[in-house]
Amino acid sequence: MKRAYTGLRGRLVITFTLIAVAASALVAGIGYELVKHRVIDLAEQVAVRDVRDTLEGTRVPIGALWPGDSPPTDAQISTLQKSLRMRDGGVVVRYESYLYADGDFSMNDVPADLDAGATRRMVTKRQVIDGKMWLLIGTPVWRIEPIHIAQPTGMSVFVFVPLTAEEQLLTDLRQPLAAAGAIMLVIALALALVLARRVLLPVRQLGSAARALGAGHLDTRLPVHGHDELAELTATFNETAVALESSVSELRSLEAMSRRFVADVSHELRTPLTAMTAVADMLSEEAERLPEEPATAVRLVLREIGRLRTLVEQLIETSRFDSGTAVLHVDTVNVADAVRDCLELRGWLDQVRVNVPQGLAFSVDPLRFDVILANLVGNALRHGEPPVVVTARGTPNGLEVKVRDHGKGIPPADLEHVFNRFYKAGVRGDGSGLGLSIARANAHLHGGTISVRPQDPGTLFTLWLPST
């Protein structure tokens, strides 16, 4: 599951989504602010114009600047307030030391800066009162003389204009903007999924094709569509696959030829080896009656003939595994008897300690099981030190056989190579280096494994064969 979010497709989708969210928020925010300023500014302009027009059309005798003028009456002030009131707002009038409040408003609701500015000119300010937004307009009242000279009257008016309608308009606007942003986000997400699929489909196909090549399907090819970078990459992959198939086919041909050569040579060596073995048997009988130097030479020849015969048999067995002709002939055997027969046949019974339950029975190929034991025990006897111990036990899943010696052990650098063909740990022994590889091949043919690990002292080989 983690890969779906951290993979290339997940990163593309997340990137597209983040860009869409940022773009939607930016567009919606800018649009909202533009509309907000436009609506508020328009409301302010309309209110200011209405206040100015109302005051210019007012004919209330205000001010005692000329002889005969009298201060305005309460009825005149009330008429002025009614003419200036907007949208259930309020009007506060100040004339010299008199205050004429209207509704729920008083001079306490008028900011000091607005009050100071309203004595000289018309000023406006937006103010939050009781959680609502209001537009406050403050202006001095002037009287126009017949000679068109404006004279101060000593009166100031403060008009409270509610902006509730504008706020509601903006609130209603936020919902469609949010809906538009959500729609844009969904569209961007769908577009991201489509584009990610189109972009990553060739990549996934290349990955699948590469895995198929790795699994041995060398005829894997991909169709080339278009002329973009992915198409060039696909074409390069096909060219690489063709070259790889050609190289592997050539290597397989050479390997098959090499295997046939080894098998043919091994079989051809059998005939002279048979004759040499017969002569060796005759010489071994005469070796005791020969002088010391000829007897030593005869024993050397006999030992080398034995090594050559073992090597030829091992090469023939190896060629069977390589060609895939090695087969199992499974039978149920008594494991204790099979172990003792293997040791007795090779004269090792008195050199090996056996710890196997007598009643332990298991289904194996008897001949191949014997080869495995012979190679493991022979390796312990040649390269280790006594005591060599063979143990076996049944497990819930199969058979476990352990062969341990108590020698100096295999050097750590050689442990991972001991099952390689023709590999000899150190310089000890006169083996061919094929025994352990043949033992492992026989174990694999049974579906089992052979492992090795150092002990203190010695080395432990563990054979595990599954139940059939």
Coordinates of C-alpha atoms in Angstrom, one line a residue:
M1 CA 0.0 0.0 0.0
K2 CA 2.8 2.4 0.7
R3 CA 4.1 2.1 -2.8
A4 CA 0.9 3.5 -4.2
Y5 CA 1.6 6.8 -2.5
T6 CA 5.3 6.9 -2.9
G7 CA 5.5 5.6 -6.4
L8 CA 5.7 7.8 -9.5
R9 CA 1.9 7.6 -10.1
G10 CA 1.2 8.6 -6.6
R11 CA 3.6 11.5 -6.8
L12 CA 2.1 12.7 -10.0
V13 CA -1.4 12.6 -8.7
I14 CA -0.4 14.3 -5.4
T15 CA 1.4 17.0 -7.4
F16 CA -1.5 17.7 -9.7
T17 CA -3.9 17.8 -6.7
L18 CA -1.7 20.2 -4.8
I19 CA -1.4 22.5 -7.9
A20 CA -5.2 22.3 -8.4
V21 CA -5.8 23.2 -4.8
A22 CA -3.4 26.1 -4.9
A23 CA -4.8 27.4 -8.2
S24 CA -8.3 27.0 -7.0
A25 CA -7.6 28.8 -3.7
L26 CA -5.7 31.5 -5.5
V27 CA -8.4 32.1 -8.1
A28 CA -11.2 32.0 -5.6
G29 CA -9.3 34.2 -3.1
I30 CA -8.5 36.8 -5.7
G31 CA -12.0 36.7 -7.2
Y32 CA -13.5 37.0 -3.8
E33 CA -11.4 40.0 -2.7
L34 CA -12.1 41.8 -6.0
V35 CA -15.8 41.3 -5.6
K36 CA -15.6 42.2 -2.0
H37 CA -13.8 45.5 -2.6
R38 CA -16.0 46.3 -5.5
V39 CA -19.2 45.7 -3.6
I40 CA -18.1 47.6 -0.5
D41 CA -16.7 50.5 -2.5
L42 CA -19.9 50.7 -4.5
A43 CA -22.0 50.7 -1.3
E44 CA -19.8 53.4 0.1
Q45 CA -20.0 55.6 -3.0
V46 CA -23.8 55.3 -3.1
A47 CA -24.0 56.1 0.6
V48 CA -21.7 59.1 0.4
R49 CA -23.5 60.5 -2.7
D50 CA -26.9 60.1 -0.9
V51 CA -25.6 61.9 2.2
R52 CA -24.2 64.7 0.1
D53 CA -27.3 65.1 -2.0
T54 CA -29.5 65.0 1.1
L55 CA -27.4 67.7 2.8
E56 CA -27.3 69.9 -0.3
G57 CA -31.1 69.8 -0.5
T58 CA -31.7 70.6 3.1
R59 CA -33.2 74.0 3.9
V60 CA -33.0 73.9 7.7
P61 CA -31.9 77.3 9.2
I62 CA -28.7 76.2 10.8
G63 CA -26.3 78.5 12.6
A64 CA -26.5 81.9 14.2
L65 CA -24.0 83.4 11.8
W66 CA -26.3 86.1 10.5
P67 CA -28.6 88.3 12.4
G68 CA -32.0 86.9 12.8
D69 CA -31.0 83.2 12.5
S70 CA -32.3 80.9 15.1
P71 CA -31.0 77.4 16.1
P72 CA -32.8 74.4 14.5
T73 CA -35.7 72.9 16.4
D74 CA -36.0 69.3 17.5
A75 CA -38.5 68.7 14.7
Q76 CA -36.1 70.1 12.1
I77 CA -33.3 67.9 13.4
S78 CA -35.6 64.9 13.4
T79 CA -36.6 65.6 9.8
L80 CA -32.9 65.9 8.9
Q81 CA -32.1 62.6 10.6
K82 CA -35.0 60.8 8.8
S83 CA -33.8 62.1 5.5
L84 CA -30.2 60.9 6.1
R85 CA -31.1 57.5 7.6
M86 CA -30.3 54.5 5.3
R87 CA -31.3 50.8 5.6
D88 CA -32.4 50.8 9.2
G89 CA -29.3 52.6 10.2
G90 CA -28.9 55.6 12.4
V91 CA -27.9 59.3 12.4
V92 CA -26.2 61.2 15.2
V93 CA -26.2 65.0 14.9
R94 CA -24.0 67.3 16.9
Y95 CA -24.7 71.0 16.9
E96 CA -22.4 73.1 19.1
S97 CA -22.9 71.5 22.5
Y98 CA -26.1 69.7 21.6
L99 CA -26.2 66.0 20.6
Y100 CA -29.1 64.5 18.8
A101 CA -28.9 60.7 18.9
D102 CA -30.9 58.4 16.8
G103 CA -31.8 54.8 17.4
D104 CA -29.2 52.7 19.2
F105 CA -26.3 54.9 18.3
S106 CA -24.5 57.7 20.1
M107 CA -21.2 59.5 19.9
N108 CA -19.6 56.6 21.8
D109 CA -19.9 54.6 18.6
V110 CA -18.0 57.2 16.6
P111 CA -14.2 56.6 16.5
A112 CA -12.1 59.6 17.6
D113 CA -10.3 59.9 14.3
L114 CA -13.6 60.0 12.4
D115 CA -15.0 62.6 14.9
A116 CA -11.9 64.8 14.4
G117 CA -12.0 64.6 10.6
A118 CA -15.7 65.3 10.4
T119 CA -15.2 68.9 11.6
R120 CA -13.4 69.8 8.4
R121 CA -14.5 67.5 5.6
M122 CA -16.5 64.4 4.8
V123 CA -14.8 61.2 6.0
T124 CA -15.8 57.6 6.0
K125 CA -14.7 54.5 8.0
R126 CA -15.8 50.9 8.3
Q127 CA -16.4 49.8 11.8
V128 CA -17.6 46.6 13.5
I129 CA -20.3 47.3 16.0
D130 CA -21.9 44.5 18.0
G131 CA -20.4 41.9 15.6
K132 CA -21.8 43.6 12.4
M133 CA -20.1 45.7 9.8
W134 CA -21.2 49.3 9.5
L135 CA -20.1 52.2 7.2
L136 CA -19.7 55.4 9.2
I137 CA -19.9 58.7 7.3
G138 CA -19.0 61.9 9.1
T139 CA -19.3 65.3 7.6
P140 CA -19.7 68.9 8.6
V141 CA -22.8 70.8 7.5
W142 CA -22.2 73.8 5.4
R143 CA -24.5 76.6 4.4
I144 CA -24.3 78.0 0.9
E145 CA -24.7 81.8 0.9
P146 CA -26.4 83.6 -2.1
I147 CA -22.9 84.6 -3.3
H148 CA -22.1 80.8 -3.4
I149 CA -19.7 80.9 -0.5
A150 CA -19.9 77.9 1.8
Q151 CA -20.0 78.9 5.4
P152 CA -19.6 76.5 8.4
T153 CA -22.6 76.1 10.5
G154 CA -21.1 74.4 13.6
M155 CA -23.1 71.2 12.9
S156 CA -21.7 67.7 12.2
V157 CA -23.7 64.6 11.2
F158 CA -22.6 61.0 11.6
V159 CA -24.5 58.5 9.4
F160 CA -24.4 54.8 10.3
V161 CA -25.0 52.7 7.2
P162 CA -25.4 48.9 7.7
L163 CA -23.4 46.7 5.4
T164 CA -25.5 43.6 6.2
A165 CA -26.7 43.1 2.7
E166 CA -23.2 43.3 1.3
E167 CA -21.9 40.8 3.9
Q168 CA -24.8 38.4 3.0
L169 CA -23.9 38.8 -0.7
L170 CA -20.3 38.0 0.0
T171 CA -21.3 35.0 2.2
D172 CA -23.5 33.7 -0.6
L173 CA -20.6 34.2 -3.0
R174 CA -18.3 32.1 -0.9
Q175 CA -20.4 29.0 -1.4
P176 CA -20.4 28.9 -5.2
L177 CA -16.7 29.8 -5.1
A178 CA -16.0 26.8 -2.8
A179 CA -18.2 24.6 -5.0
A180 CA -16.3 25.8 -8.1
G181 CA -13.0 25.1 -6.3
A182 CA -14.2 21.6 -5.4
I183 CA -15.3 20.9 -9.0
M184 CA -11.9 22.2 -10.3
L185 CA -10.2 19.9 -7.8
V186 CA -12.2 16.9 -8.9
I187 CA -11.5 17.7 -12.6
A188 CA -7.8 18.1 -11.8
L189 CA -7.7 14.9 -9.9
A190 CA -9.4 13.0 -12.8
L191 CA -7.1 14.7 -15.3
A192 CA -4.1 13.7 -13.1
L193 CA -5.2 10.1 -13.0
V194 CA -5.7 10.0 -16.8
L195 CA -2.4 11.6 -17.5
A196 CA -0.6 9.5 -15.0
R197 CA -2.1 6.4 -16.6
R198 CA -1.1 7.5 -20.1
V199 CA 2.4 8.5 -19.0
L200 CA 3.1 5.5 -16.7
L201 CA 1.4 2.8 -18.8
P202 CA 4.5 2.5 -21.1
V203 CA 6.7 2.6 -18.0
R204 CA 4.8 -0.3 -16.4
Q205 CA 4.9 -2.2 -19.7
L206 CA 8.7 -1.7 -19.7
G207 CA 8.9 -3.0 -16.1
S208 CA 6.8 -6.0 -16.9
A209 CA 8.8 -6.7 -20.0
A210 CA 12.1 -6.4 -18.1
R211 CA 10.8 -8.9 -15.5
A212 CA 9.8 -11.2 -18.3
L213 CA 13.3 -11.0 -19.7
G214 CA 14.7 -11.6 -16.3
A215 CA 12.5 -14.7 -16.1
G216 CA 14.0 -16.1 -19.3
H217 CA 11.4 -15.0 -21.9
L218 CA 13.9 -13.6 -24.3
D219 CA 11.4 -13.1 -27.1
T220 CA 9.6 -10.3 -25.2
R221 CA 9.0 -7.2 -27.3
L222 CA 6.9 -4.1 -26.9
P223 CA 5.0 -2.2 -29.5
V224 CA 6.3 1.3 -30.3
H225 CA 3.8 4.1 -30.4
G226 CA 4.6 7.7 -31.4
H227 CA 7.9 9.5 -31.6
D228 CA 8.4 10.8 -28.1
E229 CA 11.0 9.9 -25.4
L230 CA 9.0 7.0 -24.2
A231 CA 8.8 5.6 -27.7
E232 CA 12.5 6.0 -28.1
L233 CA 13.0 4.2 -24.7
T234 CA 10.7 1.4 -25.9
A235 CA 12.6 1.0 -29.2
T236 CA 15.9 0.9 -27.3
F237 CA 14.5 -1.8 -25.0
N238 CA 13.5 -3.9 -28.0
E239 CA 16.9 -3.5 -29.5
T240 CA 18.5 -4.5 -26.2
A241 CA 16.2 -7.5 -26.0
V242 CA 17.2 -8.6 -29.5
A243 CA 20.9 -8.3 -28.7
L244 CA 20.4 -10.1 -25.4
E245 CA 18.4 -12.9 -27.0
S246 CA 21.2 -13.3 -29.6
S247 CA 23.9 -13.4 -27.0
V248 CA 22.1 -15.8 -24.7
S249 CA 21.3 -18.1 -27.6
E250 CA 24.9 -18.1 -28.6
L251 CA 26.0 -18.8 -25.0
R252 CA 23.4 -21.6 -24.6
S253 CA 24.7 -23.1 -27.8
L254 CA 28.3 -23.0 -26.6
E255 CA 27.2 -24.3 -23.2
A256 CA 25.3 -27.2 -24.8
M257 CA 28.4 -28.0 -26.9
S258 CA 30.6 -27.9 -23.8
R259 CA 28.2 -30.2 -22.0
R260 CA 28.1 -32.7 -24.9
F261 CA 31.8 -32.5 -25.1
V262 CA 32.3 -33.3 -21.4
A263 CA 29.7 -36.1 -21.6
D264 CA 31.2 -37.6 -24.8
V265 CA 34.7 -37.4 -23.4
S266 CA 33.6 -39.0 -20.1
H267 CA 31.9 -41.8 -21.9
E268 CA 34.8 -42.4 -24.2
L269 CA 37.1 -42.6 -21.2
R270 CA 35.1 -45.4 -19.7
T271 CA 36.4 -48.0 -22.2
P272 CA 40.1 -47.4 -21.6
L273 CA 39.4 -47.0 -17.9
T274 CA 37.7 -50.4 -17.8
A275 CA 40.9 -52.0 -19.3
M276 CA 43.1 -50.0 -17.0
T277 CA 41.1 -51.0 -14.0
A278 CA 41.4 -54.7 -15.0
V279 CA 45.2 -54.3 -15.3
A280 CA 45.3 -52.4 -12.1
D281 CA 43.5 -55.2 -10.3
M282 CA 46.2 -57.6 -11.6
L283 CA 49.0 -55.2 -10.6
S284 CA 47.6 -54.7 -7.1
E285 CA 47.9 -58.5 -6.6
E286 CA 51.5 -58.4 -7.7
A287 CA 52.5 -55.2 -6.0
E288 CA 53.4 -56.9 -2.7
R289 CA 55.8 -59.3 -4.5
L290 CA 57.6 -56.5 -6.4
P291 CA 60.7 -54.7 -5.2
E292 CA 60.2 -51.5 -3.3
E293 CA 60.6 -49.0 -6.1
P294 CA 58.4 -50.8 -8.7
A295 CA 55.9 -51.4 -5.9
T296 CA 55.7 -47.7 -5.1
A297 CA 55.2 -46.9 -8.7
V298 CA 52.5 -49.4 -9.1
R299 CA 50.7 -48.1 -6.0
L300 CA 50.9 -44.5 -7.4
V301 CA 49.4 -45.7 -10.7
L302 CA 46.6 -47.6 -8.9
R303 CA 45.8 -44.5 -6.8
E304 CA 45.7 -42.2 -9.9
I305 CA 43.6 -44.7 -11.8
G306 CA 41.1 -44.7 -8.9
R307 CA 41.0 -40.9 -8.9
L308 CA 40.6 -40.9 -12.7
R309 CA 37.7 -43.4 -12.4
T310 CA 36.0 -41.3 -9.7
L311 CA 36.5 -38.1 -11.8
V312 CA 35.0 -39.7 -14.9
E313 CA 32.0 -41.0 -12.9
Q314 CA 31.4 -37.6 -11.4
L315 CA 31.7 -35.8 -14.7
I316 CA 29.1 -38.2 -16.2
E317 CA 26.8 -37.6 -13.2
T318 CA 27.3 -33.8 -13.6
S319 CA 26.5 -34.0 -17.3
R320 CA 23.2 -35.8 -16.4
F321 CA 22.2 -32.9 -14.1
D322 CA 23.2 -30.3 -16.7
S323 CA 21.2 -32.0 -19.5
G324 CA 18.2 -32.5 -17.3
T325 CA 18.2 -36.3 -17.7
A326 CA 18.7 -37.0 -14.0
V327 CA 15.5 -38.6 -12.5
L328 CA 14.4 -39.9 -9.1
H329 CA 13.4 -43.5 -8.3
V330 CA 11.8 -43.0 -4.9
D331 CA 11.5 -45.8 -2.5
T332 CA 10.9 -46.0 1.3
V333 CA 14.1 -46.9 3.1
N334 CA 15.3 -47.5 6.6
V335 CA 17.5 -44.5 7.2
A336 CA 19.7 -46.2 9.8
D337 CA 20.3 -49.1 7.5
A338 CA 21.0 -46.9 4.5
V339 CA 23.6 -44.9 6.5
R340 CA 25.4 -48.0 7.7
D341 CA 25.3 -49.7 4.3
C342 CA 26.9 -46.5 2.8
L343 CA 29.7 -46.5 5.4
E344 CA 30.3 -50.3 5.3
L345 CA 30.5 -50.3 1.4
R346 CA 33.3 -47.8 1.6
G347 CA 35.1 -49.2 4.7
W348 CA 34.2 -46.2 6.9
L349 CA 32.1 -47.9 9.4
D350 CA 34.8 -48.0 12.1
Q351 CA 35.7 -44.3 11.4
V352 CA 32.3 -42.8 11.8
R353 CA 30.0 -42.5 14.8
V354 CA 26.3 -43.0 13.7
N355 CA 23.4 -41.7 15.8
V356 CA 20.2 -42.6 13.8
P357 CA 17.0 -44.1 15.3
Q358 CA 16.6 -47.6 14.0
G359 CA 12.9 -47.3 13.2
L360 CA 13.3 -44.1 11.1
A361 CA 11.9 -44.7 7.6
F362 CA 11.7 -42.1 4.8
S363 CA 11.0 -42.0 1.0
V364 CA 14.1 -41.2 -1.0
D365 CA 16.0 -42.3 -4.1
P366 CA 18.3 -44.9 -2.4
L367 CA 21.2 -44.5 -4.9
R368 CA 21.2 -40.7 -4.8
F369 CA 20.8 -40.7 -1.0
D370 CA 23.8 -42.9 -0.9
V371 CA 25.8 -40.5 -3.1
I372 CA 24.9 -37.6 -0.9
L373 CA 26.0 -39.4 2.3
A374 CA 29.2 -40.7 0.6
N375 CA 30.2 -37.2 -0.5
L376 CA 29.5 -35.6 2.8
V377 CA 31.1 -38.3 5.0
G378 CA 34.1 -38.6 2.6
N379 CA 34.6 -34.9 2.7
A380 CA 34.6 -34.9 6.5
L381 CA 37.0 -37.8 6.6
R382 CA 39.5 -36.3 4.1
H383 CA 39.4 -32.7 5.3
G384 CA 38.3 -32.9 8.9
E385 CA 39.4 -34.8 12.0
P386 CA 37.7 -37.4 14.1
P387 CA 35.3 -38.0 15.5
V388 CA 33.0 -37.8 12.4
V389 CA 29.4 -38.0 13.5
V390 CA 26.3 -38.7 11.4
T391 CA 22.9 -37.9 13.0
A392 CA 19.4 -38.1 11.5
R393 CA 16.0 -37.3 12.7
G394 CA 12.5 -36.9 11.3
T395 CA 10.9 -33.4 11.3
P396 CA 7.3 -32.4 10.7
N397 CA 8.2 -31.4 7.2
G398 CA 10.9 -34.0 6.2
L399 CA 14.2 -35.6 7.1
E400 CA 17.2 -33.9 8.6
V401 CA 20.7 -35.5 8.3
K402 CA 23.8 -33.9 9.9
V403 CA 27.4 -34.8 9.2
R404 CA 30.0 -33.1 11.5
D405 CA 33.7 -33.4 11.9
H406 CA 35.9 -32.0 14.7
G407 CA 38.8 -30.6 12.6
K408 CA 40.1 -27.1 12.1
G409 CA 37.1 -26.2 10.0
I410 CA 36.7 -24.5 6.6
P411 CA 38.1 -21.0 6.3
P412 CA 35.3 -18.4 6.4
A413 CA 36.2 -17.1 3.0
D414 CA 35.6 -20.5 1.5
L415 CA 32.3 -21.4 3.2
E416 CA 30.1 -19.8 0.5
H417 CA 32.1 -21.5 -2.3
V418 CA 32.3 -25.1 -1.1
F419 CA 29.4 -26.2 -3.3
N420 CA 30.9 -24.7 -6.4
R421 CA 32.2 -27.1 -9.0
F422 CA 36.0 -27.8 -8.9
Y423 CA 36.3 -25.5 -5.9
K424 CA 38.8 -26.8 -3.3
A425 CA 39.0 -25.1 0.1
G426 CA 42.7 -24.4 0.7
V427 CA 45.3 -26.8 -0.7
R428 CA 44.3 -29.9 1.3
G429 CA 43.2 -33.2 -0.2
D430 CA 43.3 -34.8 -3.6
G431 CA 39.6 -34.6 -4.5
S432 CA 38.2 -33.3 -7.8
G433 CA 36.1 -30.5 -6.2
L434 CA 32.9 -32.1 -7.7
G435 CA 31.7 -34.1 -4.8
L436 CA 29.9 -31.5 -2.8
S437 CA 28.3 -29.9 -5.9
I438 CA 27.0 -33.4 -6.9
A439 CA 25.6 -33.9 -3.4
R440 CA 23.8 -30.5 -3.5
A441 CA 22.4 -31.3 -7.0
N442 CA 21.0 -34.6 -5.7
A443 CA 19.5 -32.8 -2.7
H444 CA 17.9 -30.3 -5.0
L445 CA 16.6 -33.1 -7.2
H446 CA 14.7 -34.3 -4.1
G447 CA 13.5 -30.8 -3.5
G448 CA 15.8 -30.4 -0.5
T449 CA 18.8 -28.4 0.5
I450 CA 22.3 -28.7 2.0
S451 CA 23.8 -26.1 4.2
V452 CA 27.2 -25.7 5.9
R453 CA 28.2 -23.7 8.9
P454 CA 31.3 -23.7 11.1
Q455 CA 31.4 -25.3 14.6
D456 CA 33.8 -25.1 17.5
P457 CA 35.6 -27.2 16.5
G458 CA 34.9 -28.5 13.1
T459 CA 32.3 -28.1 10.4
L460 CA 28.7 -29.1 10.2
F461 CA 26.9 -30.1 7.0
T462 CA 23.1 -30.3 7.2
L463 CA 20.9 -32.2 4.6
W464 CA 17.2 -31.5 4.6
L465 CA 14.8 -33.5 2.4
P466 CA 11.1 -32.7 2.3
S467 CA 8.4 -35.3 2.8
T468 CA 6.9 -36.5 -0.5

